[in-house]
Coordinates of C-alpha atoms in Angstrom, one line a residue:
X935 CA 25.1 -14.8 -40.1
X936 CA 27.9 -13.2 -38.4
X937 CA 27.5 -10.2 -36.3
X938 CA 29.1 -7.9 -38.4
X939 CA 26.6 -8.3 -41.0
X940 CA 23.7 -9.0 -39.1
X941 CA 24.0 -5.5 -37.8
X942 CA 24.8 -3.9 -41.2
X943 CA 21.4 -1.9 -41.1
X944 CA 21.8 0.0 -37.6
X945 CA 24.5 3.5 -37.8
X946 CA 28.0 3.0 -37.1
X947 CA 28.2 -5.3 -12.1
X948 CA 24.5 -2.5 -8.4
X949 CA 27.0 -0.3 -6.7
X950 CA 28.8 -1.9 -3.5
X951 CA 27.7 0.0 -0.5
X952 CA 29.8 -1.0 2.2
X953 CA 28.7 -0.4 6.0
X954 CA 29.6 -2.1 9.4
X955 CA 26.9 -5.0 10.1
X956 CA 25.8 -4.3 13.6
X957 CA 25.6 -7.4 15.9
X958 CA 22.4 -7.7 17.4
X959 CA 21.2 -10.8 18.5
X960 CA 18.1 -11.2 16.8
X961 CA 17.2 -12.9 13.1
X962 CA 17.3 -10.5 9.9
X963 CA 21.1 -9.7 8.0
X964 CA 22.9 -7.9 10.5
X965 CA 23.2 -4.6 8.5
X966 CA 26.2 -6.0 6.9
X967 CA 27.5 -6.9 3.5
X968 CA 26.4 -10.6 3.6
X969 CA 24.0 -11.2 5.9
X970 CA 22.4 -14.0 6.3
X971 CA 20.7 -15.7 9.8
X972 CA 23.0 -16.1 12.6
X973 CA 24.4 -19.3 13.1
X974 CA 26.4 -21.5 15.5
X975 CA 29.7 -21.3 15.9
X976 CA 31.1 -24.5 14.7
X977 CA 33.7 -25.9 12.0
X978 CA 30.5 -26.8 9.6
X979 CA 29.8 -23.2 9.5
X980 CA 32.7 -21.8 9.8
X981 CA 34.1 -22.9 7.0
X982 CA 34.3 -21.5 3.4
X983 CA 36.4 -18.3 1.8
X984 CA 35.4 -15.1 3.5
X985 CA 36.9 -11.7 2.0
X986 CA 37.2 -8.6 4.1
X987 CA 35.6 -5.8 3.2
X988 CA 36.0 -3.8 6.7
X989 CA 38.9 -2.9 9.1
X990 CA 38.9 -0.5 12.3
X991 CA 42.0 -0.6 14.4
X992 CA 42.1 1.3 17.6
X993 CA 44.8 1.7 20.1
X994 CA 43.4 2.9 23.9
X995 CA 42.2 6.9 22.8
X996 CA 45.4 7.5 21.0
X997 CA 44.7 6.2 17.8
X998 CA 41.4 4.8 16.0
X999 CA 41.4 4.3 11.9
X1000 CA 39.1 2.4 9.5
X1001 CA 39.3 0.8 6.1
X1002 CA 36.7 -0.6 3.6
X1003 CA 37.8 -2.5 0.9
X1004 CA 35.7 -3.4 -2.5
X1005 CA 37.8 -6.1 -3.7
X1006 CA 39.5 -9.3 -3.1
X1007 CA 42.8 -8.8 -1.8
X1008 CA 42.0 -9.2 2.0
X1009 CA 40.4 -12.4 2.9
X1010 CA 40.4 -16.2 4.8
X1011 CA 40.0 -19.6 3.6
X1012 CA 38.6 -21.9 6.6
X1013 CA 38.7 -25.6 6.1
X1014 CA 36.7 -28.2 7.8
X1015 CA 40.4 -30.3 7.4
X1016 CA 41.7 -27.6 10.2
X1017 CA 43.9 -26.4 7.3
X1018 CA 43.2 -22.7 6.4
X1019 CA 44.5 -19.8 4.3
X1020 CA 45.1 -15.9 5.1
X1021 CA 45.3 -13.8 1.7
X1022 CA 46.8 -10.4 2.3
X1023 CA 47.6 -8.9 -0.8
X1024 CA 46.2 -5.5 -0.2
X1025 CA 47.9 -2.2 1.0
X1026 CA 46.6 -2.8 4.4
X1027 CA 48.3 -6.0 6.9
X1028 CA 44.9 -8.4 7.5
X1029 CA 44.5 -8.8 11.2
X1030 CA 48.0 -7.7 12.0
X1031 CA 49.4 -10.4 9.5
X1032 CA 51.1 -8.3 6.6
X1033 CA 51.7 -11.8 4.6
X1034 CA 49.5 -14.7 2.6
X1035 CA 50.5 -17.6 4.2
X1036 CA 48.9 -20.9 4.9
X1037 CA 47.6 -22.1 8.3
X1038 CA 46.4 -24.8 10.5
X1039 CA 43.9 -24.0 13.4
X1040 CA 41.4 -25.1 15.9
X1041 CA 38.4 -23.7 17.3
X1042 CA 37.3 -23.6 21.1
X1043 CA 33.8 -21.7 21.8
X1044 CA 34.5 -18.7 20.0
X1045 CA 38.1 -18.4 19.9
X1046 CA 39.9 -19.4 17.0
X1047 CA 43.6 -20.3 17.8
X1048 CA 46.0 -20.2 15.0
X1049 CA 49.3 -22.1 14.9
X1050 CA 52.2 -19.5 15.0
X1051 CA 50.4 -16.4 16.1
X1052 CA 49.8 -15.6 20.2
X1053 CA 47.3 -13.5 19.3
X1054 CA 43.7 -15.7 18.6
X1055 CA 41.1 -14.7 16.8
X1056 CA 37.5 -14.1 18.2
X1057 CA 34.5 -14.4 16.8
X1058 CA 32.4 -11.7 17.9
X1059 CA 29.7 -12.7 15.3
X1060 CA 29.0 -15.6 12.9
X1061 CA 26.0 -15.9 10.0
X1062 CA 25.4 -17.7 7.0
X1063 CA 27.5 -15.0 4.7
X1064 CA 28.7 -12.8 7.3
X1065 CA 31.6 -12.8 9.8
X1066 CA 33.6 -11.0 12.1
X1067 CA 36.7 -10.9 14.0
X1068 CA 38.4 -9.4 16.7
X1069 CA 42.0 -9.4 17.0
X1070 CA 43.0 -7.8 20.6
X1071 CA 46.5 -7.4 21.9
X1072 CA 46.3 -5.6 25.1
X1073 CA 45.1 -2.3 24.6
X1074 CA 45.1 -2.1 20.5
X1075 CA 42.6 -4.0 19.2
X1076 CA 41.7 -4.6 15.3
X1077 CA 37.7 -5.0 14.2
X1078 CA 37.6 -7.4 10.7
X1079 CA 34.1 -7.8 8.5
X1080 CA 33.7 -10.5 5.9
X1081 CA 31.5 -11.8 3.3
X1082 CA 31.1 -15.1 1.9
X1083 CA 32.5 -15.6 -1.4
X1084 CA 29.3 -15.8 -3.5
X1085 CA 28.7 -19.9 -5.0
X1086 CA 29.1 -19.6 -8.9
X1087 CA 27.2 -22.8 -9.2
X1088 CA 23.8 -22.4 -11.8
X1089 CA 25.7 -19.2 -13.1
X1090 CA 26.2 -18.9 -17.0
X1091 CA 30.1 -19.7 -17.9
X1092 CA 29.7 -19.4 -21.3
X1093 CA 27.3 -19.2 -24.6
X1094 CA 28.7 -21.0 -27.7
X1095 CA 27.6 -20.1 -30.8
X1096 CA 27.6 -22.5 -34.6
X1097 CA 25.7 -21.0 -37.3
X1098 CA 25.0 -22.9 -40.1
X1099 CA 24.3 -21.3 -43.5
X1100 CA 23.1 -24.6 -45.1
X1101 CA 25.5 -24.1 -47.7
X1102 CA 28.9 -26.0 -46.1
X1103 CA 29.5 -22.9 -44.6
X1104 CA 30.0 -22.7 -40.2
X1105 CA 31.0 -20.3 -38.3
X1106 CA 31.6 -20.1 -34.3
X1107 CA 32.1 -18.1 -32.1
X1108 CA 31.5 -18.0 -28.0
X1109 CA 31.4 -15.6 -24.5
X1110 CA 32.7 -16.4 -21.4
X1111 CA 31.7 -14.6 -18.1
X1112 CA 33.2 -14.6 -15.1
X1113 CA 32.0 -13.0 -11.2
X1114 CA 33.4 -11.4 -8.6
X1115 CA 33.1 -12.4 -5.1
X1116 CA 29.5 -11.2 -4.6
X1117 CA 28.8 -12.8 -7.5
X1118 CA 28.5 -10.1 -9.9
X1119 CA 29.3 -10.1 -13.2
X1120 CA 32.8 -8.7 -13.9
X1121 CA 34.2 -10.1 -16.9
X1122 CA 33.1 -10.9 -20.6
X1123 CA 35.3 -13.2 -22.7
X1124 CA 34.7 -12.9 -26.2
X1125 CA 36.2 -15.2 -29.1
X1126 CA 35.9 -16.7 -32.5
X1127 CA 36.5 -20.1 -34.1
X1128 CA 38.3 -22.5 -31.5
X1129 CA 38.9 -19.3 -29.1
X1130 CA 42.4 -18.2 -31.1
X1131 CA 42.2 -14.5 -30.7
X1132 CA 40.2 -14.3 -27.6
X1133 CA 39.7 -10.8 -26.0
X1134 CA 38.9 -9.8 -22.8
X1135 CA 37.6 -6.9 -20.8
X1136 CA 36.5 -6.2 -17.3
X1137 CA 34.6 -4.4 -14.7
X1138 CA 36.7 -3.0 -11.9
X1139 CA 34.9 -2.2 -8.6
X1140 CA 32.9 0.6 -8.4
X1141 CA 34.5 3.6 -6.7
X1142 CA 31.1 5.8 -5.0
X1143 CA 29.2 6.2 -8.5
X1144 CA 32.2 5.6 -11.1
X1145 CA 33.9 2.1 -12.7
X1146 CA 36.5 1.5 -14.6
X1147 CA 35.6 -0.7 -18.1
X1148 CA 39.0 -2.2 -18.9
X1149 CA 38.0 -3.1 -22.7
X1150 CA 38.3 -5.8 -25.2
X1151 CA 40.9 -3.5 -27.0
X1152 CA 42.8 -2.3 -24.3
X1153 CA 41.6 1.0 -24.2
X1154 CA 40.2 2.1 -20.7
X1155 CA 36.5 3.4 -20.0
X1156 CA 35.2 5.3 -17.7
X1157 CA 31.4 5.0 -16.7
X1158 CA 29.6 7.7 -14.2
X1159 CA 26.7 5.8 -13.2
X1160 CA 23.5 8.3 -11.9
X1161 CA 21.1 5.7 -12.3
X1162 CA 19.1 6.0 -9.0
X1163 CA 18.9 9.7 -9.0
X1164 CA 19.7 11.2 -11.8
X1165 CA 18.3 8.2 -14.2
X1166 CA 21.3 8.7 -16.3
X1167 CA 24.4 7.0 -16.8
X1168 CA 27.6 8.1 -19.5
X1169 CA 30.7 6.2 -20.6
X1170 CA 33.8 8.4 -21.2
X1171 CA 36.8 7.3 -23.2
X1172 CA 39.7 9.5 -21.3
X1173 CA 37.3 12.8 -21.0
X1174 CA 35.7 11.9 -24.6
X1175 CA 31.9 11.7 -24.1
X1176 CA 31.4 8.3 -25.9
X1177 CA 28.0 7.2 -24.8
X1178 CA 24.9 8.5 -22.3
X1179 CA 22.0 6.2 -21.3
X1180 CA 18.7 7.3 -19.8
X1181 CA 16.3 5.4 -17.6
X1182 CA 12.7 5.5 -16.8
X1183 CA 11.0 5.7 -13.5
X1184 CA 11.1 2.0 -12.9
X1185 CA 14.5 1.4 -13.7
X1186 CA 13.9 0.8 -17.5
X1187 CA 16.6 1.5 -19.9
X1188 CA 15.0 4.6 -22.6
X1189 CA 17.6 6.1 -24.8
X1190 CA 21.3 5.8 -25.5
X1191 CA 23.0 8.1 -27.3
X1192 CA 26.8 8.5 -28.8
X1193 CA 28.4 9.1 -31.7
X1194 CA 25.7 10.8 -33.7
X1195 CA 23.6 7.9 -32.8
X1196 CA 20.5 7.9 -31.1
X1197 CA 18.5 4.7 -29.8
X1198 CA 15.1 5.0 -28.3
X1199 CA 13.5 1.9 -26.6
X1200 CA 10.3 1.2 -26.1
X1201 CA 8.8 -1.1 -23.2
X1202 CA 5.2 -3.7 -23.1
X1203 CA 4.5 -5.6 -19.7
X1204 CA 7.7 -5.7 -18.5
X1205 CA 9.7 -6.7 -22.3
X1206 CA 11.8 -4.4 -24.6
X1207 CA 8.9 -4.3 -27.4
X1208 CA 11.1 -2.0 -29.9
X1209 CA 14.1 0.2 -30.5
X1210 CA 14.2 2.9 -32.7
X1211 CA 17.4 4.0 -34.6
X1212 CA 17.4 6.5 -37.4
X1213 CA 14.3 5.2 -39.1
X1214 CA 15.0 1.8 -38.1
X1215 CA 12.4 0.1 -36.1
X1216 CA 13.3 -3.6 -35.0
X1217 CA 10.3 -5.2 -32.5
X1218 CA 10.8 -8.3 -29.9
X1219 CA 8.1 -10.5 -29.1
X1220 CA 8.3 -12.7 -26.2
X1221 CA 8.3 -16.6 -25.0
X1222 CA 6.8 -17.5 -21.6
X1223 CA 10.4 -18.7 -21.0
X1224 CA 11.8 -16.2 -17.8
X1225 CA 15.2 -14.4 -18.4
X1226 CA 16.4 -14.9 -15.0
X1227 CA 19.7 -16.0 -16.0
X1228 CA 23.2 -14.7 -14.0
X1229 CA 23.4 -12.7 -17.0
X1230 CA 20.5 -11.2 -19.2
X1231 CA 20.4 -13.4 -22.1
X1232 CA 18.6 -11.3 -24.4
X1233 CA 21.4 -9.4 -25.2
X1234 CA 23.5 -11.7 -25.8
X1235 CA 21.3 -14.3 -28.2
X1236 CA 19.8 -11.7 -30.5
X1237 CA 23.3 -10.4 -31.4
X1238 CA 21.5 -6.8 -32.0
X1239 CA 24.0 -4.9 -29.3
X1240 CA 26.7 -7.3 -29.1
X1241 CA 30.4 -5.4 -29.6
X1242 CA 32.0 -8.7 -31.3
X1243 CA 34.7 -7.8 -29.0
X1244 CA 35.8 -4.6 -30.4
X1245 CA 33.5 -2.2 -31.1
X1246 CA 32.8 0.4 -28.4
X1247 CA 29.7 2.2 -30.0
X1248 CA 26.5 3.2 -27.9
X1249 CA 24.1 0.3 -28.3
X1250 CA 26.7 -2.0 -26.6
X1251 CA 24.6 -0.9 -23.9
X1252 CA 25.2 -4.3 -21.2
X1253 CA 29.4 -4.5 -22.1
X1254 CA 29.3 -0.7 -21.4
X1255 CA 27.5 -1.0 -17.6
X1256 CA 24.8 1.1 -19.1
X1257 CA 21.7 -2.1 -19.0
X1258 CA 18.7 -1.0 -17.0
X1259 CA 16.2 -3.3 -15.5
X1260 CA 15.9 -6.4 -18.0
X1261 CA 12.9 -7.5 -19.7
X1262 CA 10.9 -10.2 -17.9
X1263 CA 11.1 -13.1 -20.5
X1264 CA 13.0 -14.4 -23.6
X1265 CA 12.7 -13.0 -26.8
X1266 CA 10.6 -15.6 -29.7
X1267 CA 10.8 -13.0 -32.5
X1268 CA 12.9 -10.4 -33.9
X1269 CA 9.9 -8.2 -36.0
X1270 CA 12.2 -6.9 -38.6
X1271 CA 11.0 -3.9 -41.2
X1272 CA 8.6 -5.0 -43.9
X1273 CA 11.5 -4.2 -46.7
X1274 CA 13.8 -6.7 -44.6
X1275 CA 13.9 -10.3 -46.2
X1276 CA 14.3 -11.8 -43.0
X1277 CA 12.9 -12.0 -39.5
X1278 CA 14.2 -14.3 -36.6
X1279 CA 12.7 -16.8 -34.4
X1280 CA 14.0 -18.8 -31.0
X1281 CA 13.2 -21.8 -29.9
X1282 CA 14.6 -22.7 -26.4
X1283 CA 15.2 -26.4 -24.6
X1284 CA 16.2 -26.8 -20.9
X1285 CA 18.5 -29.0 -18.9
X1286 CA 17.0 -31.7 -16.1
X1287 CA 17.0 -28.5 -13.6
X1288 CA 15.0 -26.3 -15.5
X1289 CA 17.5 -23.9 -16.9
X1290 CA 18.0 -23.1 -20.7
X1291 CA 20.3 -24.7 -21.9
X1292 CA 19.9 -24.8 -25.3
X1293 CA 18.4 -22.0 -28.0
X1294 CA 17.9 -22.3 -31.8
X1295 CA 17.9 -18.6 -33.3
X1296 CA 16.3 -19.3 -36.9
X1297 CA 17.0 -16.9 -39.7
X1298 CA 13.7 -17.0 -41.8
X1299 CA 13.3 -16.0 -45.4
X1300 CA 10.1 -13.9 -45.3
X1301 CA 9.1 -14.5 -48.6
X1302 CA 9.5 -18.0 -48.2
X1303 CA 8.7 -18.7 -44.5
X1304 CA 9.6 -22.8 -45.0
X1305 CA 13.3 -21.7 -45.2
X1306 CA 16.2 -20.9 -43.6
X1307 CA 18.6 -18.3 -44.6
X1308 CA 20.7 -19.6 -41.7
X1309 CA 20.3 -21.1 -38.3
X1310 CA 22.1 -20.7 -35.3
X1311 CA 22.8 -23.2 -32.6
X1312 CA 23.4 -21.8 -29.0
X1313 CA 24.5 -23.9 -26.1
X1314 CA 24.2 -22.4 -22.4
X1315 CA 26.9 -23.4 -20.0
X1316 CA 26.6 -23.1 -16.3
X1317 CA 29.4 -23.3 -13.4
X1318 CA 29.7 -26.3 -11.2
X1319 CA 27.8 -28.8 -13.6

């Protein structure tokens, strides 16, 4: 059943807080973005893609500046080959080198000498997802943080969808999701059939308490996220109110509202247990299967709040940014209204490391329990399989 009519009955990526890791010498993450335990200063450990997401340049008492950056644009690829690469494609130089280009180096204590530049770096402190540099030329000096590129490995790539109607009829469809470099969730793929058609949108950085939502169609959203304090979050499309989430206590997502539409949810021992939308009570019950997945899979699998790539409308609620703390486990039944002539089950199979990887979402003819209306075949994809 596609989406479109599966939701006929209902009306029509943790904020980046960036501070200067302090470098003490004992265990613990260094106050920084990445953290980690301190390590030794060696090629094994040196190595891997490290963005910048910190600058401070000084210059005797003359001059002092600083930068933090919540993207991508800044950062260095060592190798345990020698080889290396500096990415500067920001509006700020990256340790005094305006230019990406590609290097070879070697390493001495802490010193990192770099062929073509007289100016090394040093390594004033080294951990398992933290690093930083100093670059010092006589009196003007240049302070550089980094962060480990997150490992994408074990998170979801993609969900592909073939439902089955049982009467010759198939339809697919899929998502793809892709991360940013602390492995956050900042892109949703979204197609149909063989992928002809596919549409994209994104989340940009956040910027204090606000994100941009560049969306499937093109159009760009803007979401105010008060979460932690105010337990509140809205989406605007240009200075349209579109949609406005509340939160509980404990992080819980409550109510969203937009469009004439109002949602209330409804919470049991740490699972969604309902939503209520004009009259229209759906209720999930629960496997002992954990929804621990890179992304929450419950959305996704019931198709309930799914856009199909189009549709901006408030119970989009994850695509929007507006998800609160996720229920603890993975849904086994959609409780549908005693009028409804269907319900839905799920029946989920894992991989040889434990993860789902494979759900069957069962459309069941209530009147006739032994059969199918349709059934739908899901297969989980991870990165770096």
């Amino acid at each position: 059943m596609k989406k479109r009519n599966f939701l006929f009955w209902l009306p029509a990526l943790l904020v980046l807080m960036f501070v200067a890791c302090s470098d003490d010498d004992g265990e613990g993450d260094g106050g920084g973005l990445g953290g980690g335990q301190k390590v030794e200063v060696n090629y094994a450990n040196l190595a891997g893609e490290w963005i910048c997401y910190y600058q401070h340049w000084e210059e005797g008492s003359d001059y002092e500046n600083e930068a933090y950056y919540n993207n991508d644009d800044l950062g260095i690829t060592f190798n345990e080959s020698f080889t290396g690469y500096l990415k500067s494609e920001g509006d700020d130089e990256l340790l005094e080198d305006g230019r990406s280009n590609s290097f070879t180096y070697s390493l001495s204590g802490n010193v990192i000498e770099v062929d073509g530049q007289d100016v090394p770096w040093i390594i004033e402190s080294l951990r398992t997802n933290e690093l930083q540099l100093k670059y010092q030329d006589g009196d003007y000096i240049i302070i550089a943080k980094f962060t480990k590129r997150a490992s994408l490995e074990g998170k979801v790539s993609r969900l592909s969808f073939m439902t089955d109607y049982g009467d010759g009829r198939v339809t697919r469809e899929a998502y793809e999701f892709s991360y940013n470099f602390m492995g956050e969730l900042n892109g949703i793929s979204y197609n149909i059939g063989t992928g002809v058609g596919t549409d994209e949108m994104t989340f940009d950085a956040y910027n204090g308490n606000e994100r941009i939502i560049n969306w499937y169609t093109g159009e760009t959203l803007r979401l105010v996220d008060n979460k932690d304090d105010k337990r509140s979050a809205t989406v605007f499309l240009g200075n349209v109110y579109l949609a406005r989430a509340e939160y509980d206590n404990n992080g819980y997502l409550t109510s969203v509202s937009g469009d004439g539409t109002t949602i209330d949810f409804e919470y049991k021992g740490g699972n969604m247990s309902s939503f209520v939308s004009d009259g229209t009570n759906l209720g999930f019950e629960y496997s002992k299967e954990e929804n621990n997945a890179s992304i929450d899979l419950n959305y996704f699998i019931t198709e309930v709040f799914t856009s199909d790539g189009s549709l901006y409308v408030p119970w989009c609620y994850y695509e929007l940014g507006l998800d609160g703390k996720r229920s603890n486990n993975l849904v086994s039944k959609i409780v549908t209204p005693d009028d409804y002539d269907f319900y839905y089950t799920f029946y989920y199979e894992k991989d040889y490391k434990g993860r789902i990887s494979y759900i069957t979402r069962t459309c069941v003819n209530r009147y006739r329990p032994e059969q199918a209306l349709n059934t739908c075949y899901i297969n989980v994809e991870y990165y770096n399989e």
